[in-house]
CSV table of N, CA, C and O in Angstrom, one decimal:
chain,number,residue,atom,x,y,z
A,1,ASN,N,3.6,4.0,17.1
A,1,ASN,CA,2.1,3.1,16.2
A,1,ASN,C,0.9,3.1,18.1
A,1,ASN,O,-0.1,3.2,18.4
A,2,ARG,N,1.8,4.3,18.9
A,2,ARG,CA,0.7,4.4,20.6
A,2,ARG,C,0.2,5.5,20.2
A,2,ARG,O,-0.3,6.8,18.6
A,3,GLY,N,-1.5,6.0,21.3
A,3,GLY,CA,-1.9,6.3,20.4
A,3,GLY,C,-2.7,6.7,19.6
A,3,GLY,O,-4.6,7.3,19.2
A,4,MET,N,-3.6,4.4,18.6
A,4,MET,CA,-3.9,4.2,17.5
A,4,MET,C,-5.1,3.0,18.7
A,4,MET,O,-6.0,2.9,18.4
A,5,GLY,N,-4.8,3.0,19.9
A,5,GLY,CA,-6.1,2.7,20.8
A,5,GLY,C,-5.1,0.6,21.3
A,5,GLY,O,-5.9,0.6,21.8
A,6,PHE,N,-3.6,0.4,20.5
A,6,PHE,CA,-3.4,-0.4,20.6
A,6,PHE,C,-2.6,-0.2,20.8
A,6,PHE,O,-1.9,1.3,21.2
A,7,GLY,N,-1.0,-1.0,21.8
A,7,GLY,CA,-0.5,-1.5,22.2
A,7,GLY,C,0.8,-1.0,21.5
A,7,GLY,O,0.6,-1.2,20.1
A,8,GLY,N,1.8,-0.5,21.5
A,8,GLY,CA,3.5,-0.2,21.1
A,8,GLY,C,3.4,-1.6,20.5
A,8,GLY,O,4.0,-2.7,21.5
A,9,LEU,N,3.9,-1.4,19.4
A,9,LEU,CA,4.1,-3.4,18.7
A,9,LEU,C,5.9,-3.0,18.7
A,9,LEU,O,6.3,-3.0,17.1
A,10,SER,N,6.2,-4.2,19.5
A,10,SER,CA,7.3,-4.0,19.3
A,10,SER,C,7.9,-4.9,18.2
A,10,SER,O,7.8,-6.4,17.8
A,11,THR,N,8.5,-5.1,16.9
A,11,THR,CA,9.3,-5.8,16.8
A,11,THR,C,10.5,-6.3,17.0
A,11,THR,O,11.1,-7.2,16.0
A,12,GLY,N,11.2,-6.8,18.2
A,12,GLY,CA,11.8,-7.7,18.3
A,12,GLY,C,11.7,-8.5,18.9
A,12,GLY,O,12.5,-9.5,19.3
A,13,GLY,N,9.9,-9.1,18.7
A,13,GLY,CA,9.8,-10.6,19.6
A,13,GLY,C,9.6,-10.0,21.0
A,13,GLY,O,10.6,-9.3,21.8
A,14,GLY,N,9.5,-11.7,21.7
A,14,GLY,CA,8.9,-11.9,22.9
A,14,GLY,C,8.1,-11.0,23.5
A,14,GLY,O,7.6,-9.8,23.3
A,15,LEU,N,8.4,-11.6,25.4
A,15,LEU,CA,7.2,-10.8,25.4
A,15,LEU,C,7.9,-9.7,26.1
A,15,LEU,O,8.5,-8.8,26.5
A,16,GLY,N,6.2,-9.0,26.9
A,16,GLY,CA,6.4,-7.6,27.4
A,16,GLY,C,4.8,-7.1,27.4
A,16,GLY,O,3.8,-7.9,27.1
A,17,SER,N,4.2,-6.0,28.5
A,17,SER,CA,3.6,-5.9,28.3
A,17,SER,C,2.6,-5.2,27.2
A,17,SER,O,1.3,-5.5,27.4
A,18,GLY,N,3.0,-4.8,26.1
A,18,GLY,CA,2.3,-4.3,24.3
A,18,GLY,C,2.4,-5.4,23.6
A,18,GLY,O,3.0,-6.6,24.2
A,19,SER,N,1.6,-5.4,22.9
A,19,SER,CA,2.5,-6.0,21.8
A,19,SER,C,3.1,-6.3,20.9
A,19,SER,O,4.3,-5.7,21.4
A,20,TYR,N,4.0,-7.4,20.0
A,20,TYR,CA,5.3,-8.1,20.1
A,20,TYR,C,4.9,-8.6,18.6
A,20,TYR,O,3.0,-9.1,19.0
A,21,LEU,N,5.7,-9.3,17.9
A,21,LEU,CA,5.6,-10.5,17.0
A,21,LEU,C,6.3,-11.5,17.5
A,21,LEU,O,7.3,-11.4,18.1
A,22,ASP,N,5.8,-12.1,16.8
A,22,ASP,CA,7.0,-14.1,17.2
A,22,ASP,C,8.3,-13.8,16.5
A,22,ASP,O,8.7,-14.6,15.6
A,23,VAL,N,8.9,-12.7,15.7
A,23,VAL,CA,10.3,-12.4,15.3
A,23,VAL,C,10.9,-10.9,15.4
A,23,VAL,O,10.6,-10.7,15.7
A,24,LYS,N,12.0,-12.1,15.4
A,24,LYS,CA,12.8,-11.0,15.9
A,24,LYS,C,13.7,-10.1,14.8
A,24,LYS,O,13.6,-9.9,14.0
A,25,ASN,N,13.3,-8.6,15.0
A,25,ASN,CA,14.3,-7.4,14.3
A,25,ASN,C,13.1,-7.4,13.0
A,25,ASN,O,13.4,-7.9,11.5
A,26,PHE,N,11.7,-7.1,12.7
A,26,PHE,CA,10.1,-7.1,11.7
A,26,PHE,C,11.3,-5.7,10.6
A,26,PHE,O,12.0,-4.9,11.3
A,27,CYS,N,11.5,-6.9,9.7
A,27,CYS,CA,11.9,-5.7,9.0
A,27,CYS,C,11.9,-4.6,8.0
A,27,CYS,O,12.5,-3.3,7.7
A,28,CYS,N,10.1,-4.9,8.6
A,28,CYS,CA,9.2,-3.6,7.4
A,28,CYS,C,8.7,-2.4,8.4
A,28,CYS,O,7.3,-3.1,8.5
A,29,PRO,N,8.8,-2.0,10.0
A,29,PRO,CA,7.8,-1.4,10.7
A,29,PRO,C,6.4,-0.6,9.9
A,29,PRO,O,5.4,-0.2,10.6
A,30,ASP,N,7.5,0.0,8.5
A,30,ASP,CA,6.0,0.8,8.0
A,30,ASP,C,4.9,0.0,7.5
A,30,ASP,O,3.6,0.5,7.6
A,31,TYR,N,4.9,-1.2,6.9
A,31,TYR,CA,4.2,-2.1,6.9
A,31,TYR,C,2.6,-1.9,8.8
A,31,TYR,O,2.3,-2.3,8.1
A,32,LEU,N,4.2,-2.3,9.1
A,32,LEU,CA,3.1,-3.0,11.3
A,32,LEU,C,2.1,-1.6,10.7
A,32,LEU,O,1.0,-1.3,11.4
A,33,VAL,N,3.2,-0.2,10.6
A,33,VAL,CA,1.9,1.0,11.3
A,33,VAL,C,0.6,1.1,10.0
A,33,VAL,O,-0.5,1.2,10.3
A,34,THR,N,1.2,0.8,8.8
A,34,THR,CA,-0.2,0.2,7.9
A,34,THR,C,-1.3,-0.3,8.1
A,34,THR,O,-2.8,-0.8,8.5
A,35,MET,N,-0.4,-1.8,9.0
A,35,MET,CA,-2.4,-3.3,9.1
A,35,MET,C,-3.1,-2.4,10.5
A,35,MET,O,-3.3,-2.7,10.5
A,36,LEU,N,-2.4,-1.8,10.8
A,36,LEU,CA,-2.9,-1.8,11.9
A,36,LEU,C,-3.6,-0.5,12.1
A,36,LEU,O,-4.8,-0.7,12.5
A,37,GLN,N,-3.5,0.6,11.2
A,37,GLN,CA,-4.8,1.1,9.7
A,37,GLN,C,-5.7,1.0,10.0
A,37,GLN,O,-6.9,1.3,10.2
A,38,VAL,N,-5.7,-0.4,9.6
A,38,VAL,CA,-6.3,-0.9,8.8
A,38,VAL,C,-7.4,-1.5,9.7
A,38,VAL,O,-8.7,-1.5,9.7
A,39,LEU,N,-6.9,-2.2,11.4
A,39,LEU,CA,-7.8,-2.9,11.6
A,39,LEU,C,-8.9,-1.6,12.6
A,39,LEU,O,-9.9,-2.3,13.4
A,40,GLN,N,-7.9,0.0,12.8
A,40,GLN,CA,-9.1,0.3,13.3
A,40,GLN,C,-9.6,0.9,13.2
A,40,GLN,O,-10.8,1.5,14.3
A,41,LYS,N,-10.1,0.5,11.7
A,41,LYS,CA,-11.5,0.8,11.0
A,41,LYS,C,-12.6,0.2,11.8
A,41,LYS,O,-13.4,0.5,11.3
A,42,ASN,N,-12.0,-1.0,11.4
A,42,ASN,CA,-13.1,-2.0,12.8
A,42,ASN,C,-13.6,-2.1,14.1
A,42,ASN,O,-13.7,-3.5,14.3
A,43,TRP,N,-13.0,-1.1,15.0
A,43,TRP,CA,-12.7,-1.3,16.1
A,43,TRP,C,-12.4,0.0,17.6
A,43,TRP,O,-12.4,1.2,16.5
A,44,SER,N,-12.8,-0.1,18.0
A,44,SER,CA,-13.5,1.1,18.6
A,44,SER,C,-12.5,0.8,19.6
A,44,SER,O,-13.2,0.5,21.2
A,45,ALA,N,-12.6,2.0,20.8
A,45,ALA,CA,-11.3,2.0,21.6
A,45,ALA,C,-12.4,1.7,22.7
A,45,ALA,O,-12.3,2.3,23.7
A,46,ARG,N,-13.3,2.7,22.6
A,46,ARG,CA,-14.2,3.5,23.4
A,46,ARG,C,-15.1,2.7,24.1
A,46,ARG,O,-15.7,2.2,22.7
A,47,GLN,N,-15.3,2.8,25.0
A,47,GLN,CA,-16.2,1.1,26.2
A,47,GLN,C,-17.0,2.0,27.0
A,47,GLN,O,-16.4,2.8,27.6
A,48,GLU,N,-17.2,1.0,27.5
A,48,GLU,CA,-18.4,1.7,29.0
A,48,GLU,C,-17.3,0.9,30.2
A,48,GLU,O,-17.1,1.4,31.3
A,49,VAL,N,-15.9,0.1,29.9
A,49,VAL,CA,-15.2,-0.5,30.9
A,49,VAL,C,-13.6,0.1,30.6
A,49,VAL,O,-13.8,0.3,29.3
A,50,ASP,N,-12.9,0.6,31.0
A,50,ASP,CA,-11.2,0.5,30.1
A,50,ASP,C,-10.8,-1.4,31.2
A,50,ASP,O,-11.2,-1.5,31.8
A,51,GLY,N,-10.3,-1.7,30.1
A,51,GLY,CA,-9.3,-2.3,30.1
A,51,GLY,C,-8.5,-2.9,29.1
A,51,GLY,O,-8.5,-2.4,28.0
A,52,GLU,N,-8.1,-4.9,29.6
A,52,GLU,CA,-6.9,-4.7,28.1
A,52,GLU,C,-7.3,-6.0,28.0
A,52,GLU,O,-6.7,-6.2,28.6
A,53,THR,N,-7.1,-6.2,26.3
A,53,THR,CA,-7.1,-8.0,25.2
A,53,THR,C,-5.5,-7.8,25.3
A,53,THR,O,-6.0,-6.8,23.8
A,54,LEU,N,-5.6,-8.9,25.5
A,54,LEU,CA,-4.0,-9.2,24.3
A,54,LEU,C,-4.4,-10.4,23.1
A,54,LEU,O,-5.8,-11.6,23.8
A,55,VAL,N,-4.8,-10.1,21.4
A,55,VAL,CA,-5.0,-10.6,20.9
A,55,VAL,C,-4.4,-11.6,19.7
A,55,VAL,O,-3.1,-10.9,19.3
A,56,LYS,N,-4.0,-12.6,19.9
A,56,LYS,CA,-2.6,-13.7,18.8
A,56,LYS,C,-4.2,-13.5,17.5
A,56,LYS,O,-4.5,-14.7,17.1
A,57,PHE,N,-2.9,-13.5,16.3
A,57,PHE,CA,-3.2,-14.0,14.8
A,57,PHE,C,-2.3,-13.8,14.0
A,57,PHE,O,-1.4,-13.8,14.4
A,58,ARG,N,-2.7,-14.1,13.1
A,58,ARG,CA,-1.8,-14.7,12.2
A,58,ARG,C,-1.9,-13.9,10.9
A,58,ARG,O,-3.3,-14.1,10.6
A,59,ILE,N,-1.3,-12.7,9.9
A,59,ILE,CA,-1.2,-12.5,8.3
A,59,ILE,C,0.1,-13.5,8.3
A,59,ILE,O,0.8,-13.5,8.0
A,60,GLN,N,-1.4,-13.8,7.2
A,60,GLN,CA,-0.8,-14.9,5.8
A,60,GLN,C,0.1,-14.0,4.7
A,60,GLN,O,-0.5,-12.8,4.7
A,61,ARG,N,0.0,-14.4,3.7
A,61,ARG,CA,1.7,-13.8,2.7
A,61,ARG,C,1.1,-12.7,2.3
A,61,ARG,O,1.8,-11.7,1.6
A,62,ASP,N,-0.3,-13.6,1.5
A,62,ASP,CA,-1.4,-12.5,0.8
A,62,ASP,C,-2.0,-12.1,1.7
A,62,ASP,O,-3.5,-10.7,1.2
A,63,GLY,N,-2.2,-12.1,2.6
A,63,GLY,CA,-2.5,-10.4,3.7
A,63,GLY,C,-3.7,-10.7,4.7
A,63,GLY,O,-4.9,-10.3,5.3
A,64,ARG,N,-4.4,-12.3,4.1
A,64,ARG,CA,-5.1,-13.6,5.2
A,64,ARG,C,-4.9,-13.5,6.9
A,64,ARG,O,-4.2,-13.3,7.1
A,65,LEU,N,-6.3,-13.1,7.4
A,65,LEU,CA,-5.5,-12.9,9.2
A,65,LEU,C,-6.4,-14.8,9.1
A,65,LEU,O,-7.7,-14.9,8.6
A,66,THR,N,-5.7,-14.7,9.8
A,66,THR,CA,-5.9,-16.3,9.7
A,66,THR,C,-5.5,-16.0,11.5
A,66,THR,O,-5.0,-16.0,12.5
A,67,ASP,N,-6.4,-17.8,12.3
A,67,ASP,CA,-6.1,-18.6,13.4
A,67,ASP,C,-5.9,-17.3,14.7
A,67,ASP,O,-4.9,-17.2,16.2
A,68,ILE,N,-7.2,-16.8,15.0
A,68,ILE,CA,-7.3,-15.5,15.1
A,68,ILE,C,-8.0,-15.8,17.7
A,68,ILE,O,-9.1,-17.3,16.3
A,69,GLU,N,-7.3,-15.9,17.8
A,69,GLU,CA,-7.9,-16.1,19.5
A,69,GLU,C,-7.3,-15.0,20.0
A,69,GLU,O,-6.3,-14.9,20.6
A,70,LEU,N,-8.1,-15.0,21.7
A,70,LEU,CA,-7.5,-14.9,22.3
A,70,LEU,C,-6.7,-15.3,23.7
A,70,LEU,O,-6.8,-16.1,24.0
A,71,GLU,N,-6.0,-14.9,23.4
A,71,GLU,CA,-5.1,-15.2,24.7
A,71,GLU,C,-4.6,-15.1,25.7
A,71,GLU,O,-4.2,-15.3,27.2
A,72,ARG,N,-5.1,-13.1,26.2
A,72,ARG,CA,-5.5,-13.0,27.1
A,72,ARG,C,-7.0,-11.8,28.0
A,72,ARG,O,-6.8,-10.7,26.8
A,73,SER,N,-7.6,-12.4,28.8
A,73,SER,CA,-8.6,-11.4,28.6
A,73,SER,C,-8.9,-10.8,29.2
A,73,SER,O,-7.8,-10.9,30.0
A,74,SER,N,-9.7,-8.9,29.1
A,74,SER,CA,-9.7,-8.2,29.9
A,74,SER,C,-10.6,-8.6,30.5
A,74,SER,O,-10.4,-8.0,32.1
A,75,GLY,N,-11.4,-9.9,31.3
A,75,GLY,CA,-11.6,-9.8,32.4
A,75,GLY,C,-13.7,-9.5,32.1
A,75,GLY,O,-14.1,-9.9,32.7
A,76,PHE,N,-13.7,-8.8,31.0
A,76,PHE,CA,-14.5,-8.6,30.2
A,76,PHE,C,-15.3,-9.0,28.8
A,76,PHE,O,-14.7,-9.0,28.2
A,77,PRO,N,-16.0,-10.7,29.1
A,77,PRO,CA,-16.5,-10.5,27.9
A,77,PRO,C,-17.0,-9.9,26.8
A,77,PRO,O,-15.6,-10.5,25.5
A,78,ALA,N,-17.0,-8.8,27.0
A,78,ALA,CA,-17.6,-8.1,25.7
A,78,ALA,C,-16.1,-7.0,25.1
A,78,ALA,O,-16.3,-7.3,23.9
A,79,LEU,N,-15.6,-6.4,25.8
A,79,LEU,CA,-14.9,-6.2,25.8
A,79,LEU,C,-13.8,-7.7,24.7
A,79,LEU,O,-12.8,-6.8,23.3
A,80,ASP,N,-13.6,-8.3,25.5
A,80,ASP,CA,-13.4,-9.4,24.5
A,80,ASP,C,-13.1,-9.7,22.8
A,80,ASP,O,-13.0,-10.2,22.3
A,81,LEU,N,-14.2,-10.2,22.8
A,81,LEU,CA,-15.5,-9.6,21.7
A,81,LEU,C,-14.9,-9.7,20.9
A,81,LEU,O,-14.8,-9.3,20.1
A,82,THR,N,-15.2,-7.9,21.3
A,82,THR,CA,-14.7,-6.6,20.1
A,82,THR,C,-13.5,-6.7,19.5
A,82,THR,O,-13.1,-6.1,18.3
A,83,ALA,N,-13.0,-6.6,19.7
A,83,ALA,CA,-10.9,-7.0,19.7
A,83,ALA,C,-11.2,-8.3,18.5
A,83,ALA,O,-10.7,-8.2,17.3
A,84,GLN,N,-11.5,-9.3,19.7
A,84,GLN,CA,-11.6,-10.6,17.8
A,84,GLN,C,-13.1,-10.2,17.2
A,84,GLN,O,-12.5,-10.5,15.7
A,85,ARG,N,-13.7,-9.4,17.0
A,85,ARG,CA,-14.7,-9.4,15.5
A,85,ARG,C,-13.9,-8.2,15.0
A,85,ARG,O,-14.2,-8.5,13.4
A,86,ALA,N,-13.2,-7.3,15.7
A,86,ALA,CA,-12.4,-6.6,15.3
A,86,ALA,C,-11.7,-7.2,13.8
A,86,ALA,O,-11.6,-6.5,12.5
A,87,LEU,N,-10.6,-7.6,14.3
A,87,LEU,CA,-9.8,-9.1,13.3
A,87,LEU,C,-10.8,-9.9,12.2
A,87,LEU,O,-10.7,-9.7,11.0
A,88,PHE,N,-11.4,-10.4,12.8
A,88,PHE,CA,-12.8,-11.0,12.1
A,88,PHE,C,-13.9,-10.5,10.7
A,88,PHE,O,-13.5,-10.8,9.7
A,89,GLN,N,-13.5,-9.2,11.0
A,89,GLN,CA,-14.7,-7.8,10.1
A,89,GLN,C,-13.2,-7.5,9.5
A,89,GLN,O,-13.7,-7.4,8.2
A,90,THR,N,-12.2,-6.8,9.6
A,90,THR,CA,-11.1,-7.4,9.1
A,90,THR,C,-10.4,-8.5,7.9
A,90,THR,O,-10.3,-7.3,6.4
A,91,GLN,N,-10.6,-9.5,8.5
A,91,GLN,CA,-10.2,-10.6,7.5
A,91,GLN,C,-9.1,-10.4,6.1
A,91,GLN,O,-8.3,-11.6,6.7
A,92,ARG,N,-8.7,-9.1,5.8
A,92,ARG,CA,-7.1,-8.8,5.3
A,92,ARG,C,-6.8,-7.3,6.2
A,92,ARG,O,-7.3,-6.5,5.5
A,93,VAL,N,-5.4,-7.7,5.7
A,93,VAL,CA,-4.8,-6.3,5.7
A,93,VAL,C,-3.7,-6.4,4.5
A,93,VAL,O,-3.9,-7.8,3.0
A,94,PRO,N,-2.7,-5.3,4.2
A,94,PRO,CA,-2.3,-5.6,3.5
A,94,PRO,C,-0.8,-7.2,2.9
A,94,PRO,O,-0.8,-7.1,4.1
A,95,ALA,N,-0.6,-7.7,1.3
A,95,ALA,CA,-0.1,-8.6,1.9
A,95,ALA,C,0.7,-8.5,2.4
A,95,ALA,O,1.5,-7.4,2.2
A,96,LEU,N,1.6,-9.5,2.8
A,96,LEU,CA,3.3,-9.3,3.8
A,96,LEU,C,3.8,-9.0,2.8
A,96,LEU,O,3.8,-8.8,1.3
A,97,PRO,N,5.5,-7.7,3.0
A,97,PRO,CA,5.9,-7.1,2.5
A,97,PRO,C,6.7,-8.2,1.4
A,97,PRO,O,6.9,-9.0,2.0
A,98,SER,N,7.1,-7.7,0.5
A,98,SER,CA,8.4,-9.3,-0.6
A,98,SER,C,9.4,-9.2,-0.1
A,98,SER,O,11.0,-10.5,0.8
A,99,ALA,N,10.2,-7.7,1.2
A,99,ALA,CA,11.3,-7.9,1.6
A,99,ALA,C,11.1,-9.1,3.5
A,99,ALA,O,12.3,-9.6,3.4
A,100,PHE,N,9.9,-9.5,3.2
A,100,PHE,CA,9.3,-10.8,4.9
A,100,PHE,C,9.7,-12.2,4.0
A,100,PHE,O,9.2,-12.1,3.2
A,101,PRO,N,10.3,-12.7,4.6
A,101,PRO,CA,10.8,-14.2,4.5
A,101,PRO,C,9.9,-15.8,4.2
A,101,PRO,O,9.9,-16.4,3.5
A,102,ASP,N,9.8,-14.7,5.4
A,102,ASP,CA,8.0,-16.1,5.8
A,102,ASP,C,7.4,-16.1,5.4
A,102,ASP,O,6.8,-14.9,4.1
A,103,ASP,N,6.3,-17.3,4.8
A,103,ASP,CA,4.7,-18.0,4.1
A,103,ASP,C,3.7,-16.6,5.6
A,103,ASP,O,2.3,-15.9,4.8
A,104,SER,N,3.7,-16.1,6.6
A,104,SER,CA,3.0,-16.0,7.7
A,104,SER,C,3.5,-14.8,8.9
A,104,SER,O,5.0,-16.0,9.0
A,105,LEU,N,3.2,-13.8,9.2
A,105,LEU,CA,3.5,-13.0,10.5
A,105,LEU,C,2.4,-13.8,11.3
A,105,LEU,O,1.5,-12.8,11.7
A,106,THR,N,3.1,-14.6,12.1
A,106,THR,CA,2.5,-13.6,13.5
A,106,THR,C,2.6,-13.1,14.6
A,106,THR,O,3.5,-12.4,15.3
A,107,VAL,N,1.4,-12.1,15.4
A,107,VAL,CA,1.5,-10.7,15.6
A,107,VAL,C,0.2,-10.9,17.0
A,107,VAL,O,-0.3,-11.9,17.2
A,108,HIS,N,0.6,-10.5,18.3
A,108,HIS,CA,0.3,-11.1,19.5
A,108,HIS,C,-0.4,-8.7,19.9
A,108,HIS,O,0.8,-8.4,20.2
A,109,LEU,N,-1.6,-9.3,18.9
A,109,LEU,CA,-1.9,-7.4,19.2
A,109,LEU,C,-2.3,-7.2,20.8
A,109,LEU,O,-3.9,-7.7,20.7
A,110,ARG,N,-2.6,-6.2,21.6
A,110,ARG,CA,-3.2,-5.4,22.3
A,110,ARG,C,-3.5,-4.5,22.5
A,110,ARG,O,-3.5,-3.4,22.1
A,111,PHE,N,-5.2,-4.5,22.8
A,111,PHE,CA,-6.0,-3.7,22.6
A,111,PHE,C,-6.5,-2.7,24.1
A,111,PHE,O,-6.6,-3.7,24.9
A,112,GLU,N,-6.6,-1.8,23.3
A,112,GLU,CA,-6.9,-1.4,25.5
A,112,GLU,C,-8.2,-0.4,25.1
A,112,GLU,O,-8.2,0.7,24.0
A,113,TYR,N,-9.1,0.2,26.2
A,113,TYR,CA,-10.2,0.1,26.4
A,113,TYR,C,-10.0,1.9,27.3
A,113,TYR,O,-9.6,1.8,27.7
A,114,ARG,N,-11.0,2.3,26.7
A,114,ARG,CA,-10.8,3.5,27.6
A,114,ARG,C,-12.2,4.1,27.3
A,114,ARG,O,-13.8,4.3,26.9
A,115,ARG,N,-13.0,4.4,28.7
A,115,ARG,CA,-13.9,5.1,28.9
A,115,ARG,C,-14.0,6.3,28.8
A,115,ARG,O,-13.7,7.2,28.1
């Protein structure tokens, strides 16, 4: 998933310097690639300053994005808002895979900005 402007998305859960999920061994890595591609359409990594923002959100069973919150600031309010705005504008990604048993998936996504 690197090269898309997002931190690598770990499917193993737990903290790290990159992005991660709140579940261990997520069943469907292809779903994550698709989800990131959808988000990429509403977000731009090219900004006036370099920085990283970590945003937490939940994907509901039907693909709606909810509970969007800033988890770690870049130190630049404009970068933080740009990351959150991308999620609010996207509103929905594909529905969660039927192989995933839970009603929602919590994602901690790192947005990487470069000049």
